[in-house]
Amino acid sequence: MIRQLVLALAVLLAAAPAFAVNPDEVLPDKTLEARARTISAELRCMVCQNQSIDDSNADLARDLRLLVRKRLVDGDTDKQVIDYLVSRYGEFVLLKPRFSEKTLLLWGAPATLFLVGGLALIVYARRRAGKPTGTRLTAEEEARLNEILGK
């Protein structure tokens, strides 16, 4: 009984993002609605921050979804809608920030850190390769080793 209840709850919670777009928000034109959903999936909910406005139930996300749909109905292109929202909320509204001078550090830091780490490993390995790793054997140890090896 409890297992079935947990399973039913898991199924309902898994479908929660699907209920984010309310039926009263859906545009009658299927093409415009598909464009609106595509744009909404690229925009960050400013309240939830790790969800798109398409997946969020926050009031601000709803307002942004309605704004996207209104701009599309008014004849804006997808780029114009996104540019409008970026001008209003900044690059942070994009789930995948654009590559620009402002985001160069964001995009370049991982590659730079990877290269610096690789170079550090190479330098470390080359320095270690030239040095002996142990200490010299004492006269007693060397004699014992020769005895064992049969020399």
CSV table of C-alpha atoms in Angstrom, one decimal:
chain,number,residue,atom,x,y,z
A,1,MET,CA,0.0,0.0,0.0
A,2,ILE,CA,2.7,2.5,1.0
A,3,ARG,CA,4.8,1.5,-2.1
A,4,GLN,CA,1.9,2.3,-4.4
A,5,LEU,CA,1.3,5.6,-2.6
A,6,VAL,CA,5.0,6.5,-3.0
A,7,LEU,CA,5.0,5.5,-6.7
A,8,ALA,CA,1.8,7.6,-7.3
A,9,LEU,CA,3.4,10.6,-5.6
A,10,ALA,CA,6.7,10.2,-7.6
A,11,VAL,CA,4.7,10.1,-10.9
A,12,LEU,CA,2.8,13.3,-9.9
A,13,LEU,CA,6.0,15.1,-8.9
A,14,ALA,CA,7.8,14.1,-12.0
A,15,ALA,CA,5.0,15.7,-14.1
A,16,ALA,CA,5.0,18.9,-12.1
A,17,PRO,CA,7.1,20.9,-14.6
A,18,ALA,CA,4.6,20.0,-17.3
A,19,PHE,CA,1.9,21.9,-15.4
A,20,ALA,CA,4.0,25.1,-15.3
A,21,VAL,CA,2.4,26.5,-18.5
A,22,ASN,CA,-1.2,27.2,-17.6
A,23,PRO,CA,-3.9,26.5,-20.2
A,24,ASP,CA,-4.9,30.1,-20.3
A,25,GLU,CA,-1.4,31.0,-21.5
A,26,VAL,CA,-1.3,28.8,-24.5
A,27,LEU,CA,-1.6,30.6,-27.8
A,28,PRO,CA,-4.2,29.3,-30.3
A,29,ASP,CA,-1.6,29.5,-33.2
A,30,LYS,CA,0.4,26.3,-32.9
A,31,THR,CA,3.4,27.8,-34.6
A,32,LEU,CA,3.6,30.8,-32.3
A,33,GLU,CA,3.1,28.5,-29.3
A,34,ALA,CA,6.0,26.3,-30.4
A,35,ARG,CA,8.2,29.3,-30.8
A,36,ALA,CA,7.1,30.6,-27.4
A,37,ARG,CA,7.9,27.3,-25.7
A,38,THR,CA,11.3,27.2,-27.4
A,39,ILE,CA,12.1,30.7,-26.2
A,40,SER,CA,10.8,30.0,-22.7
A,41,ALA,CA,13.0,27.0,-22.4
A,42,GLU,CA,16.1,29.2,-23.0
A,43,LEU,CA,15.2,31.8,-20.3
A,44,ARG,CA,16.0,31.5,-16.6
A,45,CYS,CA,13.4,32.0,-14.0
A,46,MET,CA,14.7,34.9,-11.9
A,47,VAL,CA,13.1,33.5,-8.8
A,48,CYS,CA,14.0,29.8,-9.1
A,49,GLN,CA,17.3,30.5,-10.9
A,50,ASN,CA,18.0,27.0,-12.0
A,51,GLN,CA,14.8,26.4,-13.9
A,52,SER,CA,13.6,27.8,-17.2
A,53,ILE,CA,10.5,30.0,-17.1
A,54,ASP,CA,8.8,27.2,-19.0
A,55,ASP,CA,9.3,24.8,-16.1
A,56,SER,CA,8.7,27.3,-13.2
A,57,ASN,CA,5.4,27.9,-11.4
A,58,ALA,CA,6.6,31.3,-10.0
A,59,ASP,CA,4.5,34.4,-10.6
A,60,LEU,CA,7.4,36.2,-12.3
A,61,ALA,CA,7.9,33.2,-14.6
A,62,ARG,CA,4.3,33.4,-15.6
A,63,ASP,CA,4.6,37.1,-16.3
A,64,LEU,CA,7.7,36.4,-18.5
A,65,ARG,CA,5.9,33.6,-20.4
A,66,LEU,CA,3.0,36.0,-21.0
A,67,LEU,CA,5.4,38.7,-22.1
A,68,VAL,CA,7.1,36.4,-24.5
A,69,ARG,CA,3.8,35.3,-26.0
A,70,LYS,CA,2.6,38.9,-26.3
A,71,ARG,CA,5.8,40.0,-28.1
A,72,LEU,CA,5.5,37.0,-30.5
A,73,VAL,CA,1.8,37.9,-31.3
A,74,ASP,CA,2.9,41.5,-31.9
A,75,GLY,CA,5.3,40.2,-34.6
A,76,ASP,CA,8.7,40.2,-32.9
A,77,THR,CA,11.3,37.6,-34.1
A,78,ASP,CA,12.7,35.1,-31.6
A,79,LYS,CA,15.9,37.1,-31.4
A,80,GLN,CA,14.0,40.4,-30.8
A,81,VAL,CA,12.1,38.8,-27.9
A,82,ILE,CA,15.3,37.4,-26.3
A,83,ASP,CA,17.2,40.7,-26.9
A,84,TYR,CA,14.3,42.6,-25.2
A,85,LEU,CA,14.4,40.4,-22.1
A,86,VAL,CA,18.2,40.6,-22.0
A,87,SER,CA,18.1,44.4,-22.2
A,88,ARG,CA,15.6,44.4,-19.3
A,89,TYR,CA,17.1,41.7,-17.0
A,90,GLY,CA,20.6,41.3,-18.2
A,91,GLU,CA,22.5,38.3,-19.5
A,92,PHE,CA,21.6,36.4,-16.3
A,93,VAL,CA,18.1,35.8,-17.8
A,94,LEU,CA,19.7,33.4,-20.3
A,95,LEU,CA,20.2,29.8,-19.2
A,96,LYS,CA,23.0,29.5,-21.7
A,97,PRO,CA,24.9,32.9,-21.8
A,98,ARG,CA,26.1,34.2,-25.1
A,99,PHE,CA,29.8,34.4,-26.0
A,100,SER,CA,30.8,38.0,-25.8
A,101,GLU,CA,33.5,40.2,-24.2
A,102,LYS,CA,31.5,40.2,-21.0
A,103,THR,CA,31.3,36.4,-20.8
A,104,LEU,CA,34.9,35.7,-22.0
A,105,LEU,CA,36.0,34.8,-18.5
A,106,LEU,CA,33.0,32.5,-18.0
A,107,TRP,CA,33.7,30.6,-21.2
A,108,GLY,CA,37.5,30.8,-21.2
A,109,ALA,CA,38.3,30.0,-17.5
A,110,PRO,CA,37.7,26.2,-17.7
A,111,ALA,CA,39.9,25.8,-20.8
A,112,THR,CA,42.6,28.0,-19.3
A,113,LEU,CA,42.5,26.2,-16.0
A,114,PHE,CA,42.7,22.8,-17.8
A,115,LEU,CA,45.8,24.0,-19.8
A,116,VAL,CA,47.5,25.5,-16.8
A,117,GLY,CA,46.9,22.2,-14.9
A,118,GLY,CA,48.2,20.1,-17.8
A,119,LEU,CA,51.4,22.3,-18.0
A,120,ALA,CA,51.9,22.0,-14.3
A,121,LEU,CA,51.7,18.2,-14.5
A,122,ILE,CA,54.2,18.1,-17.4
A,123,VAL,CA,56.7,20.4,-15.5
A,124,TYR,CA,56.3,18.3,-12.3
A,125,ALA,CA,56.8,15.0,-14.2
A,126,ARG,CA,59.9,16.3,-16.0
A,127,ARG,CA,61.5,17.5,-12.8
A,128,ARG,CA,60.8,14.2,-11.1
A,129,ALA,CA,62.2,12.1,-14.0
A,130,GLY,CA,65.7,13.6,-13.6
A,131,LYS,CA,65.9,12.9,-9.9
A,132,PRO,CA,66.5,9.5,-8.2
A,133,THR,CA,63.5,8.6,-6.1
A,134,GLY,CA,65.3,6.7,-3.2
A,135,THR,CA,68.4,7.0,-1.0
A,136,ARG,CA,71.7,5.2,-1.6
A,137,LEU,CA,72.2,1.8,-0.1
A,138,THR,CA,74.6,1.5,2.8
A,139,ALA,CA,77.6,-0.8,2.4
A,140,GLU,CA,75.9,-3.5,4.5
A,141,GLU,CA,72.7,-3.4,2.4
A,142,GLU,CA,74.7,-3.5,-0.8
A,143,ALA,CA,76.6,-6.5,0.4
A,144,ARG,CA,73.4,-8.3,1.4
A,145,LEU,CA,71.8,-7.5,-2.0
A,146,ASN,CA,74.9,-8.9,-3.8
A,147,GLU,CA,74.7,-12.0,-1.6
A,148,ILE,CA,71.0,-12.6,-2.4
A,149,LEU,CA,71.6,-12.0,-6.1
A,150,GLY,CA,74.5,-14.4,-6.1
A,151,LYS,CA,77.1,-12.0,-7.2
